[in-house]
Amino acid sequence: MRLIVYGILLMLLSLSLLMAMVTPLLPPSLGLSLLAYGGCLTGFLLALAGALSRLR
């Protein structure tokens, strides 16, 4: 259950970083976008692992 919550929180945090880069709050840079996309993917994989472990 914790993995699902941590995964969803990481995804929301990464999406908020992406939205901050789309609006003129942060200048778009490759490092920030890679961090945001990597955080989104990692959060999704954490949530998926948590959900799959709950099924067993």
CSV table of N, CA and C in Angstrom, one decimal:
chain,number,residue,atom,x,y,z
A,1,MET,N,0.8,-1.2,0.0
A,1,MET,CA,0.0,0.0,0.0
A,1,MET,C,0.9,1.3,0.0
A,2,ARG,N,2.0,1.2,0.7
A,2,ARG,CA,2.9,2.4,0.8
A,2,ARG,C,3.5,2.7,-0.6
A,3,LEU,N,3.8,1.6,-1.3
A,3,LEU,CA,4.5,1.8,-2.7
A,3,LEU,C,3.5,2.5,-3.6
A,4,ILE,N,2.2,2.2,-3.5
A,4,ILE,CA,1.2,2.9,-4.4
A,4,ILE,C,1.2,4.4,-4.0
A,5,VAL,N,1.1,4.7,-2.7
A,5,VAL,CA,1.0,6.1,-2.3
A,5,VAL,C,2.3,6.8,-2.7
A,6,TYR,N,3.4,6.2,-2.4
A,6,TYR,CA,4.7,6.9,-2.8
A,6,TYR,C,4.8,7.1,-4.3
A,7,GLY,N,4.4,6.1,-5.1
A,7,GLY,CA,4.4,6.3,-6.5
A,7,GLY,C,3.5,7.4,-7.0
A,8,ILE,N,2.3,7.4,-6.5
A,8,ILE,CA,1.3,8.5,-6.9
A,8,ILE,C,1.9,9.9,-6.5
A,9,LEU,N,2.4,10.0,-5.3
A,9,LEU,CA,3.0,11.3,-4.9
A,9,LEU,C,4.1,11.7,-5.7
A,10,LEU,N,5.0,10.7,-6.1
A,10,LEU,CA,6.1,11.1,-7.0
A,10,LEU,C,5.7,11.5,-8.4
A,11,MET,N,4.6,10.8,-8.8
A,11,MET,CA,4.1,11.2,-10.1
A,11,MET,C,3.5,12.6,-10.1
A,12,LEU,N,2.7,12.9,-9.0
A,12,LEU,CA,2.1,14.3,-8.9
A,12,LEU,C,3.2,15.4,-8.8
A,13,LEU,N,4.3,15.1,-8.0
A,13,LEU,CA,5.3,16.0,-7.9
A,13,LEU,C,6.0,16.3,-9.2
A,14,SER,N,6.3,15.2,-10.0
A,14,SER,CA,6.9,15.3,-11.3
A,14,SER,C,6.0,16.1,-12.3
A,15,LEU,N,4.7,15.8,-12.2
A,15,LEU,CA,3.8,16.5,-13.1
A,15,LEU,C,3.7,18.0,-12.8
A,16,SER,N,3.8,18.3,-11.5
A,16,SER,CA,3.8,19.7,-11.1
A,16,SER,C,5.1,20.4,-11.6
A,17,LEU,N,6.2,19.7,-11.6
A,17,LEU,CA,7.4,20.3,-12.1
A,17,LEU,C,7.3,20.5,-13.6
A,18,LEU,N,6.7,19.5,-14.3
A,18,LEU,CA,6.4,19.7,-15.8
A,18,LEU,C,5.5,20.9,-16.1
A,19,MET,N,4.5,21.0,-15.3
A,19,MET,CA,3.6,22.2,-15.5
A,19,MET,C,4.3,23.5,-15.2
A,20,ALA,N,5.2,23.5,-14.2
A,20,ALA,CA,5.9,24.7,-13.9
A,20,ALA,C,6.9,25.1,-15.1
A,21,MET,N,7.3,24.1,-15.8
A,21,MET,CA,8.2,24.4,-17.0
A,21,MET,C,7.4,24.8,-18.1
A,22,VAL,N,6.1,24.4,-18.3
A,22,VAL,CA,5.3,24.8,-19.4
A,22,VAL,C,4.9,26.3,-19.2
A,23,THR,N,4.5,26.6,-18.0
A,23,THR,CA,4.2,28.0,-17.7
A,23,THR,C,5.5,28.7,-17.6
A,24,PRO,N,5.5,30.0,-17.6
A,24,PRO,CA,6.8,30.8,-17.6
A,24,PRO,C,7.5,30.8,-16.2
A,25,LEU,N,7.1,29.9,-15.3
A,25,LEU,CA,7.7,30.0,-13.9
A,25,LEU,C,9.2,29.5,-14.0
A,26,LEU,N,9.4,28.5,-14.7
A,26,LEU,CA,10.8,27.9,-14.8
A,26,LEU,C,11.2,27.9,-16.2
A,27,PRO,N,12.5,28.3,-16.5
A,27,PRO,CA,12.9,28.2,-17.9
A,27,PRO,C,13.1,26.7,-18.3
A,28,PRO,N,12.6,26.3,-19.5
A,28,PRO,CA,12.8,24.9,-19.9
A,28,PRO,C,14.2,24.5,-20.1
A,29,SER,N,14.6,23.5,-19.5
A,29,SER,CA,16.0,23.0,-19.7
A,29,SER,C,15.9,21.4,-19.8
A,30,LEU,N,16.9,20.9,-20.4
A,30,LEU,CA,17.0,19.4,-20.6
A,30,LEU,C,17.1,18.7,-19.3
A,31,GLY,N,17.8,19.2,-18.3
A,31,GLY,CA,18.0,18.5,-17.1
A,31,GLY,C,16.7,18.4,-16.3
A,32,LEU,N,16.0,19.5,-16.2
A,32,LEU,CA,14.7,19.5,-15.5
A,32,LEU,C,13.7,18.7,-16.2
A,33,SER,N,13.6,18.7,-17.5
A,33,SER,CA,12.6,17.9,-18.2
A,33,SER,C,13.0,16.4,-18.0
A,34,LEU,N,14.2,16.0,-18.1
A,34,LEU,CA,14.6,14.6,-17.8
A,34,LEU,C,14.3,14.2,-16.4
A,35,LEU,N,14.5,15.1,-15.4
A,35,LEU,CA,14.2,14.8,-14.1
A,35,LEU,C,12.7,14.6,-13.9
A,36,ALA,N,11.9,15.5,-14.5
A,36,ALA,CA,10.4,15.4,-14.4
A,36,ALA,C,9.9,14.1,-15.1
A,37,TYR,N,10.4,13.8,-16.3
A,37,TYR,CA,9.9,12.6,-17.0
A,37,TYR,C,10.4,11.3,-16.3
A,38,GLY,N,11.6,11.3,-15.8
A,38,GLY,CA,12.1,10.2,-15.0
A,38,GLY,C,11.3,10.0,-13.7
A,39,GLY,N,11.0,11.1,-13.1
A,39,GLY,CA,10.2,11.0,-11.8
A,39,GLY,C,8.8,10.4,-12.1
A,40,CYS,N,8.2,10.9,-13.2
A,40,CYS,CA,6.9,10.4,-13.6
A,40,CYS,C,7.0,8.9,-13.9
A,41,LEU,N,7.9,8.5,-14.7
A,41,LEU,CA,8.1,7.0,-15.0
A,41,LEU,C,8.4,6.2,-13.7
A,42,THR,N,9.2,6.7,-12.9
A,42,THR,CA,9.6,6.0,-11.7
A,42,THR,C,8.3,5.9,-10.7
A,43,GLY,N,7.6,7.0,-10.6
A,43,GLY,CA,6.4,7.0,-9.8
A,43,GLY,C,5.4,6.0,-10.3
A,44,PHE,N,5.2,5.9,-11.7
A,44,PHE,CA,4.3,5.0,-12.3
A,44,PHE,C,4.7,3.5,-12.0
A,45,LEU,N,6.0,3.3,-12.1
A,45,LEU,CA,6.5,1.9,-11.9
A,45,LEU,C,6.4,1.5,-10.4
A,46,LEU,N,6.6,2.5,-9.5
A,46,LEU,CA,6.4,2.2,-8.1
A,46,LEU,C,5.0,1.9,-7.8
A,47,ALA,N,4.0,2.7,-8.3
A,47,ALA,CA,2.6,2.4,-8.1
A,47,ALA,C,2.2,1.1,-8.7
A,48,LEU,N,2.7,0.8,-9.9
A,48,LEU,CA,2.4,-0.5,-10.5
A,48,LEU,C,3.0,-1.7,-9.7
A,49,ALA,N,4.2,-1.6,-9.2
A,49,ALA,CA,4.8,-2.6,-8.4
A,49,ALA,C,4.0,-2.8,-7.1
A,50,GLY,N,3.5,-1.7,-6.5
A,50,GLY,CA,2.7,-1.8,-5.3
A,50,GLY,C,1.4,-2.5,-5.6
A,51,ALA,N,0.8,-2.2,-6.7
A,51,ALA,CA,-0.5,-2.8,-7.1
A,51,ALA,C,-0.3,-4.3,-7.4
A,52,LEU,N,0.8,-4.6,-8.0
A,52,LEU,CA,1.0,-6.0,-8.4
A,52,LEU,C,1.3,-6.8,-7.1
A,53,SER,N,2.0,-6.2,-6.2
A,53,SER,CA,2.3,-6.9,-4.9
A,53,SER,C,1.1,-7.1,-4.1
A,54,ARG,N,0.1,-6.2,-4.2
A,54,ARG,CA,-1.2,-6.4,-3.5
A,54,ARG,C,-2.0,-7.5,-4.1
A,55,LEU,N,-1.8,-7.8,-5.4
A,55,LEU,CA,-2.6,-8.9,-6.0
A,55,LEU,C,-2.1,-10.3,-5.6
A,56,ARG,N,-0.8,-10.4,-5.2
A,56,ARG,CA,-0.3,-11.7,-4.8
A,56,ARG,C,-0.8,-12.1,-3.5
